Tab-separated table of C-alpha atoms and ligand atoms in Angstrom:
chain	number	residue	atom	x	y	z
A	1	UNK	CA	105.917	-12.459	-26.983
A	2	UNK	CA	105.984	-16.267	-26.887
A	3	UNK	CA	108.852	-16.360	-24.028
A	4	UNK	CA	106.231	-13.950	-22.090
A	5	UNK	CA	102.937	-16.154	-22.660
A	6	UNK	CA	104.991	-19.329	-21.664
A	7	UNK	CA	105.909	-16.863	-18.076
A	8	UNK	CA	103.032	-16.142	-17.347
A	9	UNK	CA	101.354	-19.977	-18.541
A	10	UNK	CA	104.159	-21.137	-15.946
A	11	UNK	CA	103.395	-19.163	-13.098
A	12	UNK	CA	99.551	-19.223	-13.934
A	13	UNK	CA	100.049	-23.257	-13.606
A	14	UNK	CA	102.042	-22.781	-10.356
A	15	UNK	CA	99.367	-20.434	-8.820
A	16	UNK	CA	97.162	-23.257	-9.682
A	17	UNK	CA	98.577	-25.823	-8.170
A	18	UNK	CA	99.272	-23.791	-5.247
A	19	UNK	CA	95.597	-23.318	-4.950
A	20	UNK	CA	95.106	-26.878	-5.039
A	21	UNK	CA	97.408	-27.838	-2.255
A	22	UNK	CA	96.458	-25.108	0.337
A	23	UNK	CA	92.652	-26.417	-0.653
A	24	UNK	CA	93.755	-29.659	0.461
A	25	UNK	CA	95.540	-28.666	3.436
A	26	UNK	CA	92.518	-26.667	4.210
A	27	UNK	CA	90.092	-29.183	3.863
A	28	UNK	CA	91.952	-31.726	6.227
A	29	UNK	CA	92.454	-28.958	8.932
A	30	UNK	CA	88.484	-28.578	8.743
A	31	UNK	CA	88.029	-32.044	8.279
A	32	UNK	CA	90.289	-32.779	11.879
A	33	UNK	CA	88.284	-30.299	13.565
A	34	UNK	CA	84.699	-30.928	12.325
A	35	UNK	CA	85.087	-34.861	13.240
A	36	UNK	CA	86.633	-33.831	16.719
A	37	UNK	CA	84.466	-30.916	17.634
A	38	UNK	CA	81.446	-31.133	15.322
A	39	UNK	CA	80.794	-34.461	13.617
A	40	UNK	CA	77.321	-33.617	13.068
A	41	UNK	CA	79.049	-31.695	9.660
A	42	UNK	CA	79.424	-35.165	8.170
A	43	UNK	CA	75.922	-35.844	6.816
A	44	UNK	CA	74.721	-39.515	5.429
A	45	UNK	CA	72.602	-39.236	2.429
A	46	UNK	CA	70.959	-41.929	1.444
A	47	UNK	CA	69.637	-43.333	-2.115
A	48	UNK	CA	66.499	-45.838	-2.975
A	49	UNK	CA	67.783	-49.518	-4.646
A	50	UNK	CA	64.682	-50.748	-6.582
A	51	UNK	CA	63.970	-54.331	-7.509
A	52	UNK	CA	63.550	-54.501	-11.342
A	53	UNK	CA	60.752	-57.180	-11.152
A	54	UNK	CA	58.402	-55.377	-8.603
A	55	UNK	CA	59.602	-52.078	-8.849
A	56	UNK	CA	59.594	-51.945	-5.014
A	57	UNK	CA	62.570	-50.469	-2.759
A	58	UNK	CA	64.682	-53.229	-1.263
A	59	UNK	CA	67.447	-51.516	0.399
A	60	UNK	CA	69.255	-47.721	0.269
A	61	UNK	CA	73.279	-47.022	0.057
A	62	UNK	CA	74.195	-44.711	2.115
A	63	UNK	CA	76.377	-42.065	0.752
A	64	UNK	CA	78.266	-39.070	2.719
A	65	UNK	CA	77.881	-35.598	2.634
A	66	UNK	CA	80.082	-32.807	4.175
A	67	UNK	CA	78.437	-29.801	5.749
A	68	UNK	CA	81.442	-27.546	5.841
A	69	UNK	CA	80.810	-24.421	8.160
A	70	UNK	CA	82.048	-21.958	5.072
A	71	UNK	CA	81.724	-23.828	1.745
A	72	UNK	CA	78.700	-25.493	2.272
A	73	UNK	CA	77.443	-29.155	1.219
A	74	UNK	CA	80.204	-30.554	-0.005
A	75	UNK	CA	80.079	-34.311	-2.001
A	76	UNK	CA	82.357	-36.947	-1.128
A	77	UNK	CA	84.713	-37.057	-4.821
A	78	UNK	CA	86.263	-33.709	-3.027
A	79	UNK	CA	86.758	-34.637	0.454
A	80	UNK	CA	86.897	-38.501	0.052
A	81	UNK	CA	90.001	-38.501	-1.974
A	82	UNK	CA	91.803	-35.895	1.402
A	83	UNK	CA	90.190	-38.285	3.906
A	84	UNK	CA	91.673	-41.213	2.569
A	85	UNK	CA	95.234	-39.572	2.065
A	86	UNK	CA	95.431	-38.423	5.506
A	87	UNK	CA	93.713	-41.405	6.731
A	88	UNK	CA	91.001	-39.167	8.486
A	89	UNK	CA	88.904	-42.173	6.664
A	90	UNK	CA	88.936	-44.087	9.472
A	91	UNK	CA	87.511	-42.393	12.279
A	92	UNK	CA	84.911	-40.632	9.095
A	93	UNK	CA	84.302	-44.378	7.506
A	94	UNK	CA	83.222	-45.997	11.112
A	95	UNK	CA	81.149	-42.897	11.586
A	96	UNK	CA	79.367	-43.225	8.391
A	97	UNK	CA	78.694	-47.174	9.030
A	98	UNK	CA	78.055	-46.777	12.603
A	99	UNK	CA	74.945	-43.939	11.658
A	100	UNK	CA	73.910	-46.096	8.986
A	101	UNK	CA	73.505	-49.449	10.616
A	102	UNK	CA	71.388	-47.359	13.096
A	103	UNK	CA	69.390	-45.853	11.038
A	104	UNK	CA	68.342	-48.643	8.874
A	105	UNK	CA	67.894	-50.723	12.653
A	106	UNK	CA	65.159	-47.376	13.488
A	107	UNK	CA	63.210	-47.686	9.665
A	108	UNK	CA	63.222	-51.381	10.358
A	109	UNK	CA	61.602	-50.952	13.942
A	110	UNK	CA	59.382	-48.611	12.733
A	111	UNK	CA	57.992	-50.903	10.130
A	112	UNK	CA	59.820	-49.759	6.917
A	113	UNK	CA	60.218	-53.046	4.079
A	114	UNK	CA	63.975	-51.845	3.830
A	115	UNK	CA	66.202	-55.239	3.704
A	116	UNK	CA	69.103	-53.925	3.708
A	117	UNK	CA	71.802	-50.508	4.367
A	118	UNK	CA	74.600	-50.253	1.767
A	119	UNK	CA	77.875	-48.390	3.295
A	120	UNK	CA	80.861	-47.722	1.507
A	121	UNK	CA	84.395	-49.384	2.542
A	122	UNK	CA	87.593	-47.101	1.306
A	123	UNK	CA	90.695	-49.193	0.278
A	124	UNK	CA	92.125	-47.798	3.542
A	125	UNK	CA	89.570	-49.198	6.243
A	126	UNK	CA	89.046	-52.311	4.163
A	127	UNK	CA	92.734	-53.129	4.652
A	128	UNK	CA	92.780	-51.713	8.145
A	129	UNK	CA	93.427	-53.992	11.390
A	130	UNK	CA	90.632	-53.118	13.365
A	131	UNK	CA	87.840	-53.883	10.136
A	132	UNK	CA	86.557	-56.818	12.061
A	133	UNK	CA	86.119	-55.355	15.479
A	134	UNK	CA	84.228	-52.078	14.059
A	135	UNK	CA	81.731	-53.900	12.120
A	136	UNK	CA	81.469	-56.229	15.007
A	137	UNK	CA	80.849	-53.162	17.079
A	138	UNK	CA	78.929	-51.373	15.371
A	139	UNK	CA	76.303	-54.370	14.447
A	140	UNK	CA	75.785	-55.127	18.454
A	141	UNK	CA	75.689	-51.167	18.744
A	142	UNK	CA	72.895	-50.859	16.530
A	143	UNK	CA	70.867	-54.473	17.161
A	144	UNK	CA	71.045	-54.160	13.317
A	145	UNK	CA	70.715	-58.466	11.590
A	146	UNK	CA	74.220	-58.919	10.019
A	147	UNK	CA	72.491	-59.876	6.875
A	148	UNK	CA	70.987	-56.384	6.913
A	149	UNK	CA	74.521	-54.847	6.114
A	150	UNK	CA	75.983	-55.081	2.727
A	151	UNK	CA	79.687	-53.272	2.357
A	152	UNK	CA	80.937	-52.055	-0.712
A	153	UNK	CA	84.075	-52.706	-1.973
A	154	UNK	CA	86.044	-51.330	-4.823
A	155	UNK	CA	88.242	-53.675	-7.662
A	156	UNK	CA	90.786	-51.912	-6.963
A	157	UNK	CA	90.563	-52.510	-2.821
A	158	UNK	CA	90.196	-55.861	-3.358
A	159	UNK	CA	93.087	-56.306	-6.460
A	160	UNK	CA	95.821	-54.539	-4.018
A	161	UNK	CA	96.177	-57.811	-2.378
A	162	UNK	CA	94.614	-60.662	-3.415
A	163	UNK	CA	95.109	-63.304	-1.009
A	164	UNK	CA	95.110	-60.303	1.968
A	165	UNK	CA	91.639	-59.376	0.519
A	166	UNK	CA	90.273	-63.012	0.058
A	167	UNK	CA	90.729	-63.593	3.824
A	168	UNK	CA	89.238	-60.486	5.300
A	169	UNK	CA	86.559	-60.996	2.835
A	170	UNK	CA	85.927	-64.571	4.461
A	171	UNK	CA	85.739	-63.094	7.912
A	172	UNK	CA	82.843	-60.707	7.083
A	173	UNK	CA	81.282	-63.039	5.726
A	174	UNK	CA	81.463	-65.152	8.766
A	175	UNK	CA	80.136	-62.887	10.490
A	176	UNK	CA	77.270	-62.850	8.249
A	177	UNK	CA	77.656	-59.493	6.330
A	178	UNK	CA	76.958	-59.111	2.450
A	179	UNK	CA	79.459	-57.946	0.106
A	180	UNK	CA	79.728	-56.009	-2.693
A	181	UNK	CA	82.088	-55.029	-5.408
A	182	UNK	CA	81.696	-51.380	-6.375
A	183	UNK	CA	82.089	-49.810	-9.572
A	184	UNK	CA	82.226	-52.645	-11.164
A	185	UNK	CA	84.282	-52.090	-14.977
A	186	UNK	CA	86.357	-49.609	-14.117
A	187	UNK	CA	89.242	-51.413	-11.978
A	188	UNK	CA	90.757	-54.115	-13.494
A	189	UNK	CA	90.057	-57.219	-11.809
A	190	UNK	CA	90.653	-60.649	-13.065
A	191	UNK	CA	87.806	-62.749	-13.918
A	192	UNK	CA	89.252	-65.590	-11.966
A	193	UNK	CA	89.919	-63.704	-8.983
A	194	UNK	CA	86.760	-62.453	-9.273
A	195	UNK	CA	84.811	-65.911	-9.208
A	196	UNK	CA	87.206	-67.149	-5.873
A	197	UNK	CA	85.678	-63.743	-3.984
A	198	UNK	CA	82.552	-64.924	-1.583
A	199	UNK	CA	80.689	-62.170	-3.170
A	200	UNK	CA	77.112	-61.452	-2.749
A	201	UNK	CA	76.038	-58.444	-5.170
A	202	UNK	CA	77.851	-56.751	-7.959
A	203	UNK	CA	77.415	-53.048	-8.838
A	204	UNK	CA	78.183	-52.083	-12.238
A	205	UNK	CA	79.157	-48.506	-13.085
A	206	UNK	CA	77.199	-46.241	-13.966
A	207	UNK	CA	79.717	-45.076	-17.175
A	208	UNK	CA	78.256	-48.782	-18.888
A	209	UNK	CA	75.231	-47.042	-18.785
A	210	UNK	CA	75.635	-44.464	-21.095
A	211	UNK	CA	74.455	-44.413	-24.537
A	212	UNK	CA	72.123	-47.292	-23.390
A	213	UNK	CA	69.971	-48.301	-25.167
A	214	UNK	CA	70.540	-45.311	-28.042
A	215	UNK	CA	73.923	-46.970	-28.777
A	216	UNK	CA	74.097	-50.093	-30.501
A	217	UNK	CA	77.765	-50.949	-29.253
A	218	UNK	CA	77.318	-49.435	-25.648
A	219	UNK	CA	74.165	-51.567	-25.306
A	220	UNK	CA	76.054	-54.448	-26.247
A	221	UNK	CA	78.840	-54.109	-23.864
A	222	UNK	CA	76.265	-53.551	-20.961
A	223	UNK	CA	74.297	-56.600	-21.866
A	224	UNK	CA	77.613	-58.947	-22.054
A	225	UNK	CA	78.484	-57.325	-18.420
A	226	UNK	CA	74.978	-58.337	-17.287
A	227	UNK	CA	75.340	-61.897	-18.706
A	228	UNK	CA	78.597	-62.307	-17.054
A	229	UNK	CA	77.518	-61.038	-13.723
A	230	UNK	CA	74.958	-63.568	-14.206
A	231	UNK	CA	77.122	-66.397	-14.543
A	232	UNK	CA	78.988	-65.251	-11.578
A	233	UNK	CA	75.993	-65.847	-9.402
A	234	UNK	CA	75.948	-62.858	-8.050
A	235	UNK	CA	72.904	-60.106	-7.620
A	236	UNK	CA	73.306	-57.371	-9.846
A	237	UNK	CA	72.674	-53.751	-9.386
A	238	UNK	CA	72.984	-50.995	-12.421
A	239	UNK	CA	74.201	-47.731	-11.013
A	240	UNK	CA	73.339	-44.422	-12.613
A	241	UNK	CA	70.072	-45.064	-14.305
A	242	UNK	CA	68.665	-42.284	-15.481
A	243	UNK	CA	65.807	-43.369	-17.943
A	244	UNK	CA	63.044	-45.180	-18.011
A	245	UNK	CA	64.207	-46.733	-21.640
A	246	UNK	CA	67.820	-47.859	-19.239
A	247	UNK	CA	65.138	-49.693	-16.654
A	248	UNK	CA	63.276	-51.272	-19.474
A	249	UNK	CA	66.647	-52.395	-21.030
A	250	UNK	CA	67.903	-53.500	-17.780
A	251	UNK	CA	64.825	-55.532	-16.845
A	252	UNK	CA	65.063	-57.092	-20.116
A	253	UNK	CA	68.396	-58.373	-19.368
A	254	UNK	CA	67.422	-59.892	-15.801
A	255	UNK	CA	69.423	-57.481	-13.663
A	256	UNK	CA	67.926	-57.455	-9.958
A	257	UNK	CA	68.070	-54.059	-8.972
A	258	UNK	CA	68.506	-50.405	-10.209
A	259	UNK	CA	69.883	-47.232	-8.861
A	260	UNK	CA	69.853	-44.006	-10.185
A	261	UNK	CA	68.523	-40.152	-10.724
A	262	UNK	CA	65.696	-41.758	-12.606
A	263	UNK	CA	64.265	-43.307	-9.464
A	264	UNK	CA	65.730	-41.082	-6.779
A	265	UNK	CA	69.124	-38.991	-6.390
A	266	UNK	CA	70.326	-39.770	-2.511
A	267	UNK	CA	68.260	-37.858	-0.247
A	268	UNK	CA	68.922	-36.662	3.699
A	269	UNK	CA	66.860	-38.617	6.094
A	270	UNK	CA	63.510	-36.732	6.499
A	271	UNK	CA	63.613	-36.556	2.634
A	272	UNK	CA	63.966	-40.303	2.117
A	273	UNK	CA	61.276	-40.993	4.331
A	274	UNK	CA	58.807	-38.544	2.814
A	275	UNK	CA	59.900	-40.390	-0.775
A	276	UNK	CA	59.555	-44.016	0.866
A	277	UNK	CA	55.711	-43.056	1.597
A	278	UNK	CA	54.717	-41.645	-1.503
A	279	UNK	CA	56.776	-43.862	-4.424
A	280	UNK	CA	58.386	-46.698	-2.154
A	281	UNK	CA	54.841	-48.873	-1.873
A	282	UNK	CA	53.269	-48.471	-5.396
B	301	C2E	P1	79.575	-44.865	-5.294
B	301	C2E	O1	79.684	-45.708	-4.089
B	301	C2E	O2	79.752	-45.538	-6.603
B	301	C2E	O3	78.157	-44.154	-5.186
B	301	C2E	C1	77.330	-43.885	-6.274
B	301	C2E	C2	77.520	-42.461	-6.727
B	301	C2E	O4	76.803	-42.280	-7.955
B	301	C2E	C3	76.946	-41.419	-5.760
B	301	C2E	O5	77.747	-40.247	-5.837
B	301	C2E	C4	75.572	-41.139	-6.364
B	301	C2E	O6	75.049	-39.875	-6.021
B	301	C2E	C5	75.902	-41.193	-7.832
B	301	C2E	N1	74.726	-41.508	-8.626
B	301	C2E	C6	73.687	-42.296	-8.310
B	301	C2E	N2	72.791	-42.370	-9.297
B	301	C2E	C7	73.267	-41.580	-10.288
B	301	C2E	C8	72.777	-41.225	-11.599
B	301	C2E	O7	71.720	-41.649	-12.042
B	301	C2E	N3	73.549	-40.386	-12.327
B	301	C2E	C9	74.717	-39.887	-11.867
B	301	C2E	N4	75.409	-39.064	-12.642
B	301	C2E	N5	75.219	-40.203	-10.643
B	301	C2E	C10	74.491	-41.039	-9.869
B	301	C2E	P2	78.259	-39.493	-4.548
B	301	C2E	O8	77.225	-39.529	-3.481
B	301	C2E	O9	78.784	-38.175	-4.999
B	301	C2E	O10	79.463	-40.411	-4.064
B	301	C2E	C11	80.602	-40.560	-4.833
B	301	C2E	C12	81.515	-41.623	-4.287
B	301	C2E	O11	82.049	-41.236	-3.025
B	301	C2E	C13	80.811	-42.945	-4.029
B	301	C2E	O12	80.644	-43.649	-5.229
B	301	C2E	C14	81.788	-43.592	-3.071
B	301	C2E	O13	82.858	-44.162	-3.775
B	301	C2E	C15	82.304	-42.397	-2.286
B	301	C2E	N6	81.622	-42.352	-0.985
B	301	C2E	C16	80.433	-41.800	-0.645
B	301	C2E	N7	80.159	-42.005	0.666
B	301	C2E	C17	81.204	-42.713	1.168
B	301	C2E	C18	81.520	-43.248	2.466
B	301	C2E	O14	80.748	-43.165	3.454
B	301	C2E	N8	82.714	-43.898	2.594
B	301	C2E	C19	83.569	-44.044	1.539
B	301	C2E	N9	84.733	-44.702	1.744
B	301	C2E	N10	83.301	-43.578	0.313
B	301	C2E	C20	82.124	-42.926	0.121
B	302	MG	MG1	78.945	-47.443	-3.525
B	303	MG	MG1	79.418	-47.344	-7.241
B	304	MG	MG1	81.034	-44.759	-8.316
């Protein structure tokens, strides 16, 4: 009967979210013990940014990965979301910019043309007391140039707190970091706020990509996006390209740099530097 389905949809819906909470329980008790016991789990991926007039790689962003003893590789939209709710983000977040910074400081001493490391900042560290001192730490650390670091930053991060975000944004700049916005579209920043940022680079999602250049309307959007980007003065990178008809639309309308599956999805270490050899100087 009706009254039974709706049962059994009820308690089907609570097993479900019961699933969902021990999962997250589950994943920050393996989270707390992997970063105390065996941080080595937390992998950095890292994937090729391409200059749209030479083709050539200028810099990688450095993306996480979570080798968890029983599930296997697991991708940061599952355990970014618990790390930043239980603030395990913080000790993770230093860890991932302290192994970047290094690694880019070994390619560059080795002779790799990579200007730059992109690392990810979570609303949580960004906001965080001790931002200043870990990038400050980790650059001496590593001996990596300050310009050689760009951090990422989400609208949404920065929107939380305007005036809170425009100072901390002036101190890493100081200290002679790059900056960029993340995702760029999908918060909801204002365009005036925007302009007062000392931004250096603006990422734009990779959803404005889609339908490009197929769709009349979606290619339209993306191009106004680019223009305004343009007359923000900042560097522009397209996320999420995928075909060659995206780059040739892209390059058309003057963006800097691409990133995407189309060039290279992010790749562990050894893989990068096989892919840097045989693509990254053609
Ligand atoms: P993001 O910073 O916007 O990174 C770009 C994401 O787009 C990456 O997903 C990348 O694999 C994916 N991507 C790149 N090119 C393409 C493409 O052509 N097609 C499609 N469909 N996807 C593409 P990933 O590695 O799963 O990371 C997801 C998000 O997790 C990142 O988005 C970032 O917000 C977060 N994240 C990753 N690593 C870190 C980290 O170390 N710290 C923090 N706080 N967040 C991180
Ligand atoms: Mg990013
Ligand atoms: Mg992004
Ligand atoms: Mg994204």
């Amino acid at each position: 009967s009706v009254k039974l389905a709706g049962r059994d949809g009820v308690r089907q819906w609570a097993e479900e979210m019961d699933a969902q909470v021990s999962q997250r329980f589950e994943l920050e008790r393996d989270m707390r013990i992997g970063l105390e016991h065996s941080p080595e789990q937390f992998v950095l991926y890292y994937q090729p940014l391409i200059d749209l007039q030479t083709r050539q790689v200028r810099g990688v962003e450095a993306l996480l990965r979570w080798q968890h003893p029983q599930r296997g590789l697991i991708g940061p939209d599952l355990f970014i979301p618990v790390a930043e709710l239980t603030g395990l983000i913080v000790p993770l977040g230093r860890r991932a910019l302290d192994g970047a910074c290094r690694q880019l400081q070994q390619w560059q001493s080795e002779g790799l043309a990579l200007e730059f490391v992109s690392v990810n900042l979570s609303p949580l560290q960004f906001s965080g007391e001790d931002l200043q001192c870990s990038v400050a730490e980790t650059l001496a650390n590593s001996g990596l140039a300050p310009e050689a670091l760009v951090l990422e930053i989400t609208e949404s991060a920065l929107m939380t707190d305007v005036q809170k975000s425009l100072d901390t944004l002036h101190v890493l700049k100081r200290m002679g970091v790059r900056l960029a916005l993340d995702d760029f579209g999908t918060g909801y920043s204002s365009l005036s706020h925007l302009r007062s940022f000392p931004l250096d680079k603006l990422k734009i999602d990779r959803s404005f990509m889609q339908g490009v250049p197929e769709s009349r309307g979606d290619s339209l959007l993306l191009a106004s996006i680019l223009e305004l980007a343009a007359g923000l003065q900042l560097e522009v990178v397209a996320e999420g390209v995928e075909t060659e008809a995206q780059l040739q639309f892209l390059y058309r309308h003057d963006c800097a740099m691409a990133q995407g599956f189309l060039l290279s999805r992010p790749l562990p270490v050894g893989q990068l530097q096989a892919w840097l050899a045989q693509d990254g100087d053609q």
